[in-house]
CSV table of C-alpha atoms in Angstrom, one decimal:
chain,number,residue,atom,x,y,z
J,317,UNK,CA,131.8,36.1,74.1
J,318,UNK,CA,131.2,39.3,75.9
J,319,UNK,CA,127.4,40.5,76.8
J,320,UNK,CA,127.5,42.7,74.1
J,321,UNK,CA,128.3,40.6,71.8
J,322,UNK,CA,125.8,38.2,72.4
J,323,UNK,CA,122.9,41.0,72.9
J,324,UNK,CA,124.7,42.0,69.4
J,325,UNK,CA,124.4,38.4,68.0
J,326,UNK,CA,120.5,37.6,68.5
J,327,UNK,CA,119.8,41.8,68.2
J,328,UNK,CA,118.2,42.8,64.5
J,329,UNK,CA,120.7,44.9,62.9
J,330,UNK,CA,120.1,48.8,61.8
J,331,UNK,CA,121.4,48.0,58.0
J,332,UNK,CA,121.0,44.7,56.2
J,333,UNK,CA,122.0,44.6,52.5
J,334,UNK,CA,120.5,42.4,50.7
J,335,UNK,CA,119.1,41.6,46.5
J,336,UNK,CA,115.9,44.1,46.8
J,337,UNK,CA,118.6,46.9,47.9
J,338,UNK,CA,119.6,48.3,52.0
J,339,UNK,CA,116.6,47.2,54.9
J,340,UNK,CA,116.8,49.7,57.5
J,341,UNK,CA,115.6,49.0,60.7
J,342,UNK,CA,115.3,50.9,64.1
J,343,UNK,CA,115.4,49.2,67.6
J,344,UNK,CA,114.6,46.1,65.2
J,345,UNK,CA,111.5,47.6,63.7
J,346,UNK,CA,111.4,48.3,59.7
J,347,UNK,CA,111.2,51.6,58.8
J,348,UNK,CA,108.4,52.7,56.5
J,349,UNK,CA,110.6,52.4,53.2
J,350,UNK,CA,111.8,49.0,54.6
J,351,UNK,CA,108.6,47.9,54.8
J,352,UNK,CA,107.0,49.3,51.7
J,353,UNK,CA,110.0,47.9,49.7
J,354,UNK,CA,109.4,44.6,51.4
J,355,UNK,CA,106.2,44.4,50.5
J,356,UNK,CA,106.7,45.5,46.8
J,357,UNK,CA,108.6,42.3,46.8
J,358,UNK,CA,106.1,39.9,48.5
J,359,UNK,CA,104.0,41.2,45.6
J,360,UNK,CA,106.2,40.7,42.8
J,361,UNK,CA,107.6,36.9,44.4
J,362,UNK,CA,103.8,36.2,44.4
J,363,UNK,CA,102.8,37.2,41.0
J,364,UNK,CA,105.8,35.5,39.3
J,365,UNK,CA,104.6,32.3,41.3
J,366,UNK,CA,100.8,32.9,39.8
J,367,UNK,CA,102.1,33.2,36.8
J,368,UNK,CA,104.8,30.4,36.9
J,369,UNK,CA,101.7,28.0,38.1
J,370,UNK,CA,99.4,29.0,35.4
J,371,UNK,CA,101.9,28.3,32.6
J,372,UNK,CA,100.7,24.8,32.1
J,373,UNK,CA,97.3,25.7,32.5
J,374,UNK,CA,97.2,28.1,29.6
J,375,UNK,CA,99.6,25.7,27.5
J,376,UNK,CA,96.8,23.0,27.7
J,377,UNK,CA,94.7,25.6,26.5
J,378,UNK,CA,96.4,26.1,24.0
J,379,UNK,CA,96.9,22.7,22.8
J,380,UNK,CA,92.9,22.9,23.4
J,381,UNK,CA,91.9,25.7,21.2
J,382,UNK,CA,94.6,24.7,18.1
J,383,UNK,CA,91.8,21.5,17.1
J,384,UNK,CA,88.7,23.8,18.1
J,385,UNK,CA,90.2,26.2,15.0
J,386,UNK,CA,90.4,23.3,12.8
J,387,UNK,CA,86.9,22.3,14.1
J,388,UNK,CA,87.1,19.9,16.7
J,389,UNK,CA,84.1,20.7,18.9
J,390,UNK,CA,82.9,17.3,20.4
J,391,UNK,CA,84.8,14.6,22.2
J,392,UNK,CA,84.1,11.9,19.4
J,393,UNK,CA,86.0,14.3,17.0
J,394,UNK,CA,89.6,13.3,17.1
J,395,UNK,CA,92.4,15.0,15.8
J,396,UNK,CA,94.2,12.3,13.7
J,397,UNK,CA,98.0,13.4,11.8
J,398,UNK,CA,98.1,11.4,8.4
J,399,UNK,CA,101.5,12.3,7.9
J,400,UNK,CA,104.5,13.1,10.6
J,401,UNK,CA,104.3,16.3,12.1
J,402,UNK,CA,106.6,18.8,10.2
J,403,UNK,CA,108.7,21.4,11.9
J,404,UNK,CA,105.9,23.8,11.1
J,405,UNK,CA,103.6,22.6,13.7
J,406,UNK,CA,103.2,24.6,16.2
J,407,UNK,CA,104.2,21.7,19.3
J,408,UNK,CA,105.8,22.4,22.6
J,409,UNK,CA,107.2,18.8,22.7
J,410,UNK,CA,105.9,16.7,19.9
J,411,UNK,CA,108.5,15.3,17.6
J,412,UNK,CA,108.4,13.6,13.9
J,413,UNK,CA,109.0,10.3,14.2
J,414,UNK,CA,105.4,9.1,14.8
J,415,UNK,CA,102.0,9.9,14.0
J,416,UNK,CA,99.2,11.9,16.9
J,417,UNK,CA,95.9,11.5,17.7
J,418,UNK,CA,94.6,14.2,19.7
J,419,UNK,CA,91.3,13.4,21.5
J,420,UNK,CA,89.8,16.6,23.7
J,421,UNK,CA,87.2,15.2,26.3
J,422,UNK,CA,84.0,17.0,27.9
J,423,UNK,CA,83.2,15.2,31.2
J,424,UNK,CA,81.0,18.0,32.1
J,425,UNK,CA,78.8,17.3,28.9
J,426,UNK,CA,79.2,13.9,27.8
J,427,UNK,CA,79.6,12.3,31.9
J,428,UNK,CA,82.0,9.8,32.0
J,429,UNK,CA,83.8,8.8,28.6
J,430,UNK,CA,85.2,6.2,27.0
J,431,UNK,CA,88.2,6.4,24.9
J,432,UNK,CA,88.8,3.3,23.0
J,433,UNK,CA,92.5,2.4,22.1
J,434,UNK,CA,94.1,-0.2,19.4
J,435,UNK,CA,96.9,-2.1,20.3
J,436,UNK,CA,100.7,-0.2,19.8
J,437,UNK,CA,99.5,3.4,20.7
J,438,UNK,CA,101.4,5.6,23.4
J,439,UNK,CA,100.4,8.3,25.4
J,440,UNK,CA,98.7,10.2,28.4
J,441,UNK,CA,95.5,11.7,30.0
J,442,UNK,CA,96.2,15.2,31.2
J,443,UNK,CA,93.3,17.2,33.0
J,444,UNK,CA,93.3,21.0,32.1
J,445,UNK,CA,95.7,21.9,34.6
J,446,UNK,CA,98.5,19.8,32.8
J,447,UNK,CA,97.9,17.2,35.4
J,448,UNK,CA,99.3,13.9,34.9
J,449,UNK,CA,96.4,11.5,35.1
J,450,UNK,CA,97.4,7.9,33.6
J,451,UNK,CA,99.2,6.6,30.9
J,452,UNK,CA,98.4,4.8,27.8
J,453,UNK,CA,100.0,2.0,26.2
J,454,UNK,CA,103.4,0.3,27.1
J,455,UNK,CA,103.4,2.4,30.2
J,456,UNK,CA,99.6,2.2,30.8
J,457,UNK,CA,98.0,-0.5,32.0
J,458,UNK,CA,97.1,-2.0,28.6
J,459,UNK,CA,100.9,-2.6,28.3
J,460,UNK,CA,100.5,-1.4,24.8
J,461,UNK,CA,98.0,-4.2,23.8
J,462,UNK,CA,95.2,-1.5,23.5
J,463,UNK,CA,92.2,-1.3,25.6
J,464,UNK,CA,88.8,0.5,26.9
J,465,UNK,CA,89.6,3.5,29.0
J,466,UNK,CA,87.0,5.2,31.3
J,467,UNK,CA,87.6,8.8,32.4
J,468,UNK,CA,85.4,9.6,35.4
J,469,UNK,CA,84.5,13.6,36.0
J,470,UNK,CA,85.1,15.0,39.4
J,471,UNK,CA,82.9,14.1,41.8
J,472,UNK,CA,81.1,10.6,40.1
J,473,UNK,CA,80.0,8.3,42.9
J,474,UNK,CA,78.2,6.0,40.4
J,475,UNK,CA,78.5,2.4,39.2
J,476,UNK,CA,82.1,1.6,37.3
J,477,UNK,CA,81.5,-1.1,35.4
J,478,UNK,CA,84.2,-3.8,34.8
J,479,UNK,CA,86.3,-4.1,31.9
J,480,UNK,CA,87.6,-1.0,31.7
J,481,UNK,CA,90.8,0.9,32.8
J,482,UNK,CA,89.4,3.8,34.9
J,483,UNK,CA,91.2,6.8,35.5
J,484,UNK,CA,89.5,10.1,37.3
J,485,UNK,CA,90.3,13.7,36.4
J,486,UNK,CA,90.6,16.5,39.1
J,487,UNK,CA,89.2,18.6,35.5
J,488,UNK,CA,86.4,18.3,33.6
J,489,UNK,CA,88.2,18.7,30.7
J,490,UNK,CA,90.7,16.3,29.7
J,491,UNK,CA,93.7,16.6,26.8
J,492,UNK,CA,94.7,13.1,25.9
J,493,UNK,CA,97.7,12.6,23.2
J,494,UNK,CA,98.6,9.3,21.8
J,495,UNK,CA,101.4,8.7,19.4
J,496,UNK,CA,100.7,5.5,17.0
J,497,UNK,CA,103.6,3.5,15.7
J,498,UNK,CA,105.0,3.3,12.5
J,499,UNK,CA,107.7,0.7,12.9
J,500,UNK,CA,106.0,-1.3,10.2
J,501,UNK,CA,105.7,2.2,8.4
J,502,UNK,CA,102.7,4.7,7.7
J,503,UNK,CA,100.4,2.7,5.2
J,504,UNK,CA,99.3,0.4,8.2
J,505,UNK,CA,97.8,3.9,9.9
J,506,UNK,CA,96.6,4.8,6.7
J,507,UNK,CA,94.3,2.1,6.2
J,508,UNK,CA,92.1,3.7,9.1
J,509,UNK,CA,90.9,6.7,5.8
J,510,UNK,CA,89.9,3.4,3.4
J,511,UNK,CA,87.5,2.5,6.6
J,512,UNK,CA,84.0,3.0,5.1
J,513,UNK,CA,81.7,5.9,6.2
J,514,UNK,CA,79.2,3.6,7.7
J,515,UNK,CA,81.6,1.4,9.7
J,516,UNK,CA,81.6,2.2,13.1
J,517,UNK,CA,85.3,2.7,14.3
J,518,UNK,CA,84.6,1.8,17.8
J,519,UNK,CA,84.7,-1.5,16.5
J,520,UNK,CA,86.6,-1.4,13.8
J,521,UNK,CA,90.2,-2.6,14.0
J,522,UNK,CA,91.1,0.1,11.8
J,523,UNK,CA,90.1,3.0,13.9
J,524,UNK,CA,93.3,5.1,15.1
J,525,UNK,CA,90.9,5.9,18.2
J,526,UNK,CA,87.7,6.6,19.0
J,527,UNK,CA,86.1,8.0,21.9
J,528,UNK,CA,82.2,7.8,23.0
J,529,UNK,CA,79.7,9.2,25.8
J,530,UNK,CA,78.4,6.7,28.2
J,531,UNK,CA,76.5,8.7,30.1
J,532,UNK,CA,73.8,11.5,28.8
J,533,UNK,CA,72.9,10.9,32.7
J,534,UNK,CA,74.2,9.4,35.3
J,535,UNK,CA,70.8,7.2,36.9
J,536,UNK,CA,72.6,3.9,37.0
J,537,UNK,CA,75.2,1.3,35.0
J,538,UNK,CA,72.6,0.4,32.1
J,539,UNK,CA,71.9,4.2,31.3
J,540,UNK,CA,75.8,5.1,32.1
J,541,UNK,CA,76.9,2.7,30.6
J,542,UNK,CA,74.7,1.9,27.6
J,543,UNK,CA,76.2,0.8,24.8
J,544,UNK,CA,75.1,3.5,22.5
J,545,UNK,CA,77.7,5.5,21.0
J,546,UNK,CA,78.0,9.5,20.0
J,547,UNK,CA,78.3,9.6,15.9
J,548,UNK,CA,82.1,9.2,14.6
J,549,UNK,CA,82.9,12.6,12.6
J,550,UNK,CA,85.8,13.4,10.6
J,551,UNK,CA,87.0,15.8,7.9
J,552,UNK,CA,90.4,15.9,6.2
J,553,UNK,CA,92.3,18.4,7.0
J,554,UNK,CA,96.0,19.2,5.5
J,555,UNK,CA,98.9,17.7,7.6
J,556,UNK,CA,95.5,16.6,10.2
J,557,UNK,CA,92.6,14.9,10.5
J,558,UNK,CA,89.5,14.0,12.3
């Protein structure tokens, strides 16, 4: 290779075609409409990336706001199916072959939560970014024998009592979905609406799920921790309920 060539080879060329249409450059350095077209695209690369990143953000959102219609406005209000969803719901991914419970937690309010689970439910804790946080179930760490979760906020440095299975969300919202089996059909998951009002279904075998505060304040394990438990509510609601 000649001098020429190889000043020629490492030199930036006058023309470059390329997708966003002709760069033109002088003695290497863009000219204004180079540069201005250049930066057009920085700005349109970076706003399809904002926008590609907030997707599952505002799809949690979503899946937030859908119960909060119906009236789901506290985390011991569960969204329970009593039938398989129907094409007509309104699901990114859910499917008809099992029945949903759709708890909604408020770490930011109620502290660190409990969500108690019955044995054959599957699922996942998601914070509201669409973050994985843990499974439930065969894949969780309750191997699908059911359990006591604790879901820690961001930030808690307190006591973690043992007995549970504790998973901490970067959020202080968390969406948690949990699909309950029906192998042996739906009149076993059905049984959960004979449960009387006054039973609590924390500790009822009956309960689909339940979900309680443990912490109006974090000062230390017996406070945290107490045993009290936030009121159970639920309404029917066609194709839902709570």
């Amino acid at each position: 290779m000649g001098f020429e060539d190889e000043v020629r080879s490492i030199s930036t060329p006058d023309h470059v075609e390329t997708s966003i249409g002709e760069l033109t450059f002088v003695d290497g350095a863009p000219t204004h409409e180079t540069v201005e077209r250049v930066y057009d695209y920085l700005d349109t690369a970076r706003g399809v990336e904002v926008f590609l990143n907030a997707m599952p953000g505002a799809s949690v959102q979503a899946l937030v706001r859908g119960p909060e219609a119906i009236g789901q406005q506290r985390s011991h209000q569960v969204v329970i199916f009593d039938e398989l969803m129907s094409s007509e719901s309104l699901f990114l991914t859910g499917n008809t072959s099992t029945l949903y419970a759709l708890p909604v937690l408020d770490l930011r309010t109620d502290g660190p939560t409990v969500v108690e689970v019955p044995p054959g439910m599957l699922g996942a804790f998601n914070d509201m970014w669409f973050r994985y946080i843990g499974d439930v179930g065969p894949a969780g760490p309750d191997r699908g024998a059911g359990g006591s979760y604790l879901l820690l906020p961001p930030g808690y440095e307190g006591d973690i009592p043992d007995g549970y299975f504790v998973y901490r969300s970067r959020t202080f919202g968390v969406w948690t979905f949990m699909r309950g089996s029906v192998a042996d059909g739906l009149g076993p998951l059905h049984i959960w609406w004979q449960t009387p009002e006054s039973a609590d279904p924390m500790t009822s075998a009956r309960a689909i799920v339940g979900t309680r505060s443990c912490a109006p304040t974090w000062t230390g394990p017996t406070s945290a921790f107490g045993r009290s438990r936030s009121p159970w509510s639920r309404a029917r609601i066609p194709g839902t309920s709570w």
